[in-house]
Coordinates of N, CA, C and O in Angstrom, one line a residue:
X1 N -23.9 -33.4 -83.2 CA -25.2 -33.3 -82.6 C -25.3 -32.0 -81.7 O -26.3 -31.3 -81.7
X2 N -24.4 -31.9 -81.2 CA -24.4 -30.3 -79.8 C -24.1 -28.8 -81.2 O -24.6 -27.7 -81.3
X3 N -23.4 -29.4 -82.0 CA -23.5 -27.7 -83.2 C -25.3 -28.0 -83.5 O -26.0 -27.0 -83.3
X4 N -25.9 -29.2 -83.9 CA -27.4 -29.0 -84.5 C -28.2 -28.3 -83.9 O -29.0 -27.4 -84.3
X5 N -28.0 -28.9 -82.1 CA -29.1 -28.7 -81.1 C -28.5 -26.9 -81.0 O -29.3 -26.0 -81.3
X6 N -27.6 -26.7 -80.8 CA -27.3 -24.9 -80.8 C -27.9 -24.3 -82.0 O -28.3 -23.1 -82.0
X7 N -28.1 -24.8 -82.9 CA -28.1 -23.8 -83.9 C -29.4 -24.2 -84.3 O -29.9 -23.7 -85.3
X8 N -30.3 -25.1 -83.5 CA -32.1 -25.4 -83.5 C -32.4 -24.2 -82.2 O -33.5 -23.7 -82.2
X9 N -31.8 -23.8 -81.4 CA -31.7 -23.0 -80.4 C -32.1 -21.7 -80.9 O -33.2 -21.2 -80.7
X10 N -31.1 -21.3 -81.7 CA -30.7 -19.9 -82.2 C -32.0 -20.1 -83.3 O -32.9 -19.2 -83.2
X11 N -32.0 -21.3 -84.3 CA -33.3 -20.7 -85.0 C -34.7 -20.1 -84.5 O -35.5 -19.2 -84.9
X12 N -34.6 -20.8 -83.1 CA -36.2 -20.9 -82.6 C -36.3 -19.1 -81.9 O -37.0 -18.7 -80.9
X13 N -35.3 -18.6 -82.7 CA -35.4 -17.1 -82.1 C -35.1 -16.1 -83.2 O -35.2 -14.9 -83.0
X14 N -34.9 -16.9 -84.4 CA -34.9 -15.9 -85.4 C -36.0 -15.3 -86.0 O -37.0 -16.0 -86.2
X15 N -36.0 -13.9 -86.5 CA -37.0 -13.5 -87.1 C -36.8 -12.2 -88.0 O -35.7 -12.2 -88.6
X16 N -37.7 -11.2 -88.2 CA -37.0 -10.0 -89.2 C -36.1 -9.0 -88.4 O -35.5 -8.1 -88.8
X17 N -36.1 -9.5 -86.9 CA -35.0 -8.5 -86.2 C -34.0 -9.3 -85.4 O -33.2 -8.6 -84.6
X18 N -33.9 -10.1 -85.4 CA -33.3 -11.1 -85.0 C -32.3 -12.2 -86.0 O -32.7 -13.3 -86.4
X19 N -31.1 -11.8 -86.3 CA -30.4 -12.5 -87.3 C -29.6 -13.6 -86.3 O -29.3 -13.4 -85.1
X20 N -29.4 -14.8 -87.2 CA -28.4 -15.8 -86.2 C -27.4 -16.2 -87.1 O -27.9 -16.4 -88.2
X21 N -26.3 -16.3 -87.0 CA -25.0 -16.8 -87.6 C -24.1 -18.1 -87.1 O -23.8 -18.1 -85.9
X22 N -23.7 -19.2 -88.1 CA -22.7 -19.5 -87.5 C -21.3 -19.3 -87.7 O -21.1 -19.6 -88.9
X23 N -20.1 -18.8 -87.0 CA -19.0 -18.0 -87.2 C -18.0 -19.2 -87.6 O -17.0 -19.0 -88.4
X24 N -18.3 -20.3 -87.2 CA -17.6 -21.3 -87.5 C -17.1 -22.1 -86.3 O -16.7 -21.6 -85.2
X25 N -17.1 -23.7 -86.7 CA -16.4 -24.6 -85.5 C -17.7 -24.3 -84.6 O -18.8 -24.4 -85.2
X26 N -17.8 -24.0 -83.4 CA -19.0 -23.8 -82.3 C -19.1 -22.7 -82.0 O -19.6 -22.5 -80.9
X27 N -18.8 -21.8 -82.6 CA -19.3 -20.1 -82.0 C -20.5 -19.9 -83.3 O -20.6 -20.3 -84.5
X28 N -21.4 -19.1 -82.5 CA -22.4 -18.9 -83.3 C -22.7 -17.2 -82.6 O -22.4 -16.8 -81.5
X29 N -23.3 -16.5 -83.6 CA -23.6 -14.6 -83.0 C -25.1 -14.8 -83.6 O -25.6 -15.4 -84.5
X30 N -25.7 -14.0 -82.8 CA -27.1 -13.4 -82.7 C -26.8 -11.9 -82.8 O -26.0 -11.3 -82.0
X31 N -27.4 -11.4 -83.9 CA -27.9 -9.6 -84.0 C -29.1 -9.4 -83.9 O -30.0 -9.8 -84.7
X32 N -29.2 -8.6 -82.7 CA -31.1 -8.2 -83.3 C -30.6 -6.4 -83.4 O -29.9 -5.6 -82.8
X33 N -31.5 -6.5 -84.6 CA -31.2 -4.9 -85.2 C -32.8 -4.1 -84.6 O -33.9 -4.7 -84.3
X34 N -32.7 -2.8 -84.6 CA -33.7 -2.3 -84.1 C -35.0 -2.6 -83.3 O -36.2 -2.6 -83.6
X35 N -33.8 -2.7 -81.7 CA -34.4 -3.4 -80.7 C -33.9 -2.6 -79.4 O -32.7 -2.3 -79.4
X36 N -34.6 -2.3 -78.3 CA -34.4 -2.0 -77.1 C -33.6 -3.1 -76.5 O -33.6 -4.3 -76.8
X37 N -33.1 -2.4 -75.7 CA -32.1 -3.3 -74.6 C -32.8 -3.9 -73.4 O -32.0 -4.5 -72.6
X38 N -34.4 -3.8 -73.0 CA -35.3 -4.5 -72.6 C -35.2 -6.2 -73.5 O -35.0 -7.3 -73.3
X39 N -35.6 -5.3 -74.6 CA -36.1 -6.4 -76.2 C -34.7 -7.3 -75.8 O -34.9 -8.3 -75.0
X40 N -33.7 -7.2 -76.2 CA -32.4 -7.7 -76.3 C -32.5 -8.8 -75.0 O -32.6 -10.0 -75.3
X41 N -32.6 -8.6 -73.4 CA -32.8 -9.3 -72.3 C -33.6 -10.4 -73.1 O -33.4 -11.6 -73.4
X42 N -34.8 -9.5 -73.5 CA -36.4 -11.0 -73.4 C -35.5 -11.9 -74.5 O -35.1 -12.9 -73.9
X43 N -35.0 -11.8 -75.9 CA -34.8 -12.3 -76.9 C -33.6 -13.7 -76.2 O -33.5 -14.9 -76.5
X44 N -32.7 -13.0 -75.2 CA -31.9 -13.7 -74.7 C -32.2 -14.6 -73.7 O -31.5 -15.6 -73.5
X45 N -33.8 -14.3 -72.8 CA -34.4 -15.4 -72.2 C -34.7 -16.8 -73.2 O -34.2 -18.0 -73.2
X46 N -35.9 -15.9 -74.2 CA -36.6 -17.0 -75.2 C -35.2 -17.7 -75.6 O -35.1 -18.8 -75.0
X47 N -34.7 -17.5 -75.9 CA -33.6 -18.3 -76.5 C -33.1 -19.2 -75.4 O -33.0 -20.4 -75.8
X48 N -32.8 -18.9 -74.0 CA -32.3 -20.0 -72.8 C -33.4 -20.7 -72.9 O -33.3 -21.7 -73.6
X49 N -34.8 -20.5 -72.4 CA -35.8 -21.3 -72.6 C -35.7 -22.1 -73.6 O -36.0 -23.3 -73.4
X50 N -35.4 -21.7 -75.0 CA -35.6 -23.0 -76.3 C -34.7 -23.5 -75.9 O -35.0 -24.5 -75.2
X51 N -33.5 -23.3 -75.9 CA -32.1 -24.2 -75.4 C -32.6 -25.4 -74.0 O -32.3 -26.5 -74.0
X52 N -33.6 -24.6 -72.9 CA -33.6 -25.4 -72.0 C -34.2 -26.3 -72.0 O -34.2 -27.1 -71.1
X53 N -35.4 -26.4 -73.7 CA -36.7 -27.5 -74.0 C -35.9 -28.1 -75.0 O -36.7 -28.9 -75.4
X54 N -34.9 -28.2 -75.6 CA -34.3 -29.1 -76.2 C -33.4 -29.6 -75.9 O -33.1 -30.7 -76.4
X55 N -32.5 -29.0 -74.6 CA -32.3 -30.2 -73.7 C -32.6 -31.0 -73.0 O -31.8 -31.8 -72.5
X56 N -34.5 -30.9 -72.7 CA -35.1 -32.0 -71.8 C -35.6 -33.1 -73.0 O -36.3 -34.1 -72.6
X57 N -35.1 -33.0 -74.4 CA -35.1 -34.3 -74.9 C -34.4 -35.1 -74.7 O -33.2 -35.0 -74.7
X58 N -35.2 -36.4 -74.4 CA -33.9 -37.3 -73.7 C -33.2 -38.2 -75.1 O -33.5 -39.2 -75.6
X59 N -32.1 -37.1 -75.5 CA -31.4 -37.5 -76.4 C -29.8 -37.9 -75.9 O -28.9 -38.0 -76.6
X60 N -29.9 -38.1 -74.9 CA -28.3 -38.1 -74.1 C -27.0 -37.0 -74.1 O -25.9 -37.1 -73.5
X61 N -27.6 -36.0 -74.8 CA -26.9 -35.0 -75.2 C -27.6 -33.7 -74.5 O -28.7 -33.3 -74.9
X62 N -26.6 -32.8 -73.4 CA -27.1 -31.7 -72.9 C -25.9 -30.6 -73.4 O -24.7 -30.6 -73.1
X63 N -26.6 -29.5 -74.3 CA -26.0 -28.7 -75.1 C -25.4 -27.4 -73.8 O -26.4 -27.1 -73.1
X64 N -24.6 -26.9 -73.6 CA -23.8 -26.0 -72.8 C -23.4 -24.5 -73.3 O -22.3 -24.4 -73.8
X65 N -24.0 -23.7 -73.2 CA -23.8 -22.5 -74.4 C -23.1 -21.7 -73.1 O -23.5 -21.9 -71.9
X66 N -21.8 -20.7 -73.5 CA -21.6 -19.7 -72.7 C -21.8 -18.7 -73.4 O -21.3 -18.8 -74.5
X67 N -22.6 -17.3 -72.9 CA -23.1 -16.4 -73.6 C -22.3 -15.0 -73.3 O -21.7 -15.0 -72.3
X68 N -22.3 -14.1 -74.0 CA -22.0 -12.7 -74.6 C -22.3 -11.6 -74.9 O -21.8 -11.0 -75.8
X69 N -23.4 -11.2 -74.1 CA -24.4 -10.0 -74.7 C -23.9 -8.3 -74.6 O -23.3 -7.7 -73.7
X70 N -24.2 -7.9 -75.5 CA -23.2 -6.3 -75.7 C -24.9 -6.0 -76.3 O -25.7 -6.7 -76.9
X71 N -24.9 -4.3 -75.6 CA -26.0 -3.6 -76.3 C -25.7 -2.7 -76.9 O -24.6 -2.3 -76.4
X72 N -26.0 -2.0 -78.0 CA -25.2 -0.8 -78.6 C -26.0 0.2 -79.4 O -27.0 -0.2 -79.9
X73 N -25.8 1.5 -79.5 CA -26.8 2.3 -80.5 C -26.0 3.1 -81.7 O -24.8 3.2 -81.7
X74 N -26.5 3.5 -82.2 CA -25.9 4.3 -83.2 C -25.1 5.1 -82.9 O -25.3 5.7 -81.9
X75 N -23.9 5.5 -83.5 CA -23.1 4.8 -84.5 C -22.4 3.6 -83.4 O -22.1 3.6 -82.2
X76 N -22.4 2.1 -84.7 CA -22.3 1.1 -84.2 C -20.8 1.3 -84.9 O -20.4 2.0 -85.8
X77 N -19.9 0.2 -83.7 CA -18.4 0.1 -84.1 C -18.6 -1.2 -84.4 O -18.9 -1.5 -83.2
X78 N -18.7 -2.2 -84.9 CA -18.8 -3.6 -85.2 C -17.7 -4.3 -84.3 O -17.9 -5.0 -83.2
X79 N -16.7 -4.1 -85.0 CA -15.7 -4.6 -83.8 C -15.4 -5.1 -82.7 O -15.0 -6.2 -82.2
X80 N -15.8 -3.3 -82.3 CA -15.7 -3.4 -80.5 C -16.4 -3.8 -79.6 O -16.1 -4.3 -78.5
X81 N -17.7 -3.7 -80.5 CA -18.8 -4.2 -79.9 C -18.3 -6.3 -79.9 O -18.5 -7.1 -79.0
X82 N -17.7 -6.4 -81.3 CA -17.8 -7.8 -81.2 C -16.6 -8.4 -80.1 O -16.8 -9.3 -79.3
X83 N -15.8 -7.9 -80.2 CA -14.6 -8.0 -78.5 C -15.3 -8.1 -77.3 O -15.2 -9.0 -76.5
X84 N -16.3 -7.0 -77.3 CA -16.6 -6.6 -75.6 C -17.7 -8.0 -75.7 O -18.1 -8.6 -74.7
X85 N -18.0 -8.2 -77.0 CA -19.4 -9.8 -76.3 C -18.2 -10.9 -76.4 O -18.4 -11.8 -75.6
X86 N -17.3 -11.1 -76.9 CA -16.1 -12.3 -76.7 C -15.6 -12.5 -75.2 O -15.5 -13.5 -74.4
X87 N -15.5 -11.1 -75.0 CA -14.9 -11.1 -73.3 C -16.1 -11.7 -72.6 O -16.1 -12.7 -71.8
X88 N -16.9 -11.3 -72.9 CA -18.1 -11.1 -71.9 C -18.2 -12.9 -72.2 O -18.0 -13.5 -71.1
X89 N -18.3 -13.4 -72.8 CA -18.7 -14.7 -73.1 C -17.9 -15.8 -72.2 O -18.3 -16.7 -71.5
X90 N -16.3 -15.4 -72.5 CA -15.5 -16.4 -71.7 C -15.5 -15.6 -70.1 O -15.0 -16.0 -69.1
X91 N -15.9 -14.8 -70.3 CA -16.2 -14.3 -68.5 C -17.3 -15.4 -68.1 O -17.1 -16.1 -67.2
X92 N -18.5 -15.4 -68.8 CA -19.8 -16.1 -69.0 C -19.3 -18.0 -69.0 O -19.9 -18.9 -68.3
X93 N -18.5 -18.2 -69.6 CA -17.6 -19.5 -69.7 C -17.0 -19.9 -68.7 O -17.3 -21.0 -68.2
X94 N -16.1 -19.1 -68.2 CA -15.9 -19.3 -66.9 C -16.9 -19.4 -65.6 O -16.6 -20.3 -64.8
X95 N -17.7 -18.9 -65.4 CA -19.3 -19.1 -64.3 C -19.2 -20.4 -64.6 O -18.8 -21.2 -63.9
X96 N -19.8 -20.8 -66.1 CA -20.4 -22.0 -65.8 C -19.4 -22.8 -65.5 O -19.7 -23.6 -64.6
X97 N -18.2 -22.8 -66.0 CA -17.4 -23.9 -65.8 C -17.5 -24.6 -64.2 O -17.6 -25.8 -63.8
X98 N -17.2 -23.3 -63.3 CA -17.3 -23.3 -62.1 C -18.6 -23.7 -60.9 O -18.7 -24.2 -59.8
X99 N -19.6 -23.2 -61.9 CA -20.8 -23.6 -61.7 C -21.3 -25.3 -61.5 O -22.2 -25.8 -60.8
X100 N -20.2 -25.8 -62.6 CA -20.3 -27.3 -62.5 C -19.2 -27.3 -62.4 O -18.6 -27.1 -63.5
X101 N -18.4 -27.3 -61.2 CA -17.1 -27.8 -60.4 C -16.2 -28.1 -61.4 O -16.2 -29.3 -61.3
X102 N -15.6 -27.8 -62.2 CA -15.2 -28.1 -63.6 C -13.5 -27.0 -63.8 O -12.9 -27.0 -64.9

């Protein structure tokens, strides 16, 4: 039920510039292609906001995402870029962990 509600999350943000993936097990990546790094922030609000209205269903289940954002322009390295949002994520993983005394 926590992979559905994630990945009802990531839908509620997809669109023609906005791709969502799931990588497998519980990681999931978001690309938005031909987008400002303004755009990139808002895309990454809307998306906490959908995450934060499908956790106030009182389904007993509160979904916990740690996030990863890398901005990038032309020429794109795929890779590095996908490393530097991994770090960034369990950097992001660790906050919350701590965030809830954990």
């Amino acid at each position: 039920r926590l992979i559905i509600k994630a990945a009802d999350s990531i839908k509620a943000v997809v669109n023609s510039k906005v791709l969502g993936f799931r990588m497998g097990g519980d990681e999931f990546l978001m690309i938005a292609c031909n987008v400002s790094e303004a755009q990139v922030e808002m895309i990454k609000a809307n998306w906490e906001e959908e995450l934060k209205r499908l956790n106030s269903v009182d389904d007993g289940i509160e979904c916990i995402i740690a996030v990863g954002v890398v901005y990038a322009e032309r020429p794109i390295d795929f890779d590095a870029i996908a490393k530097e949002a991994d770090a960034r994520m369990y950097e992001n993983k660790k906050a919350v962990k701590a965030a809830m005394g954990k």
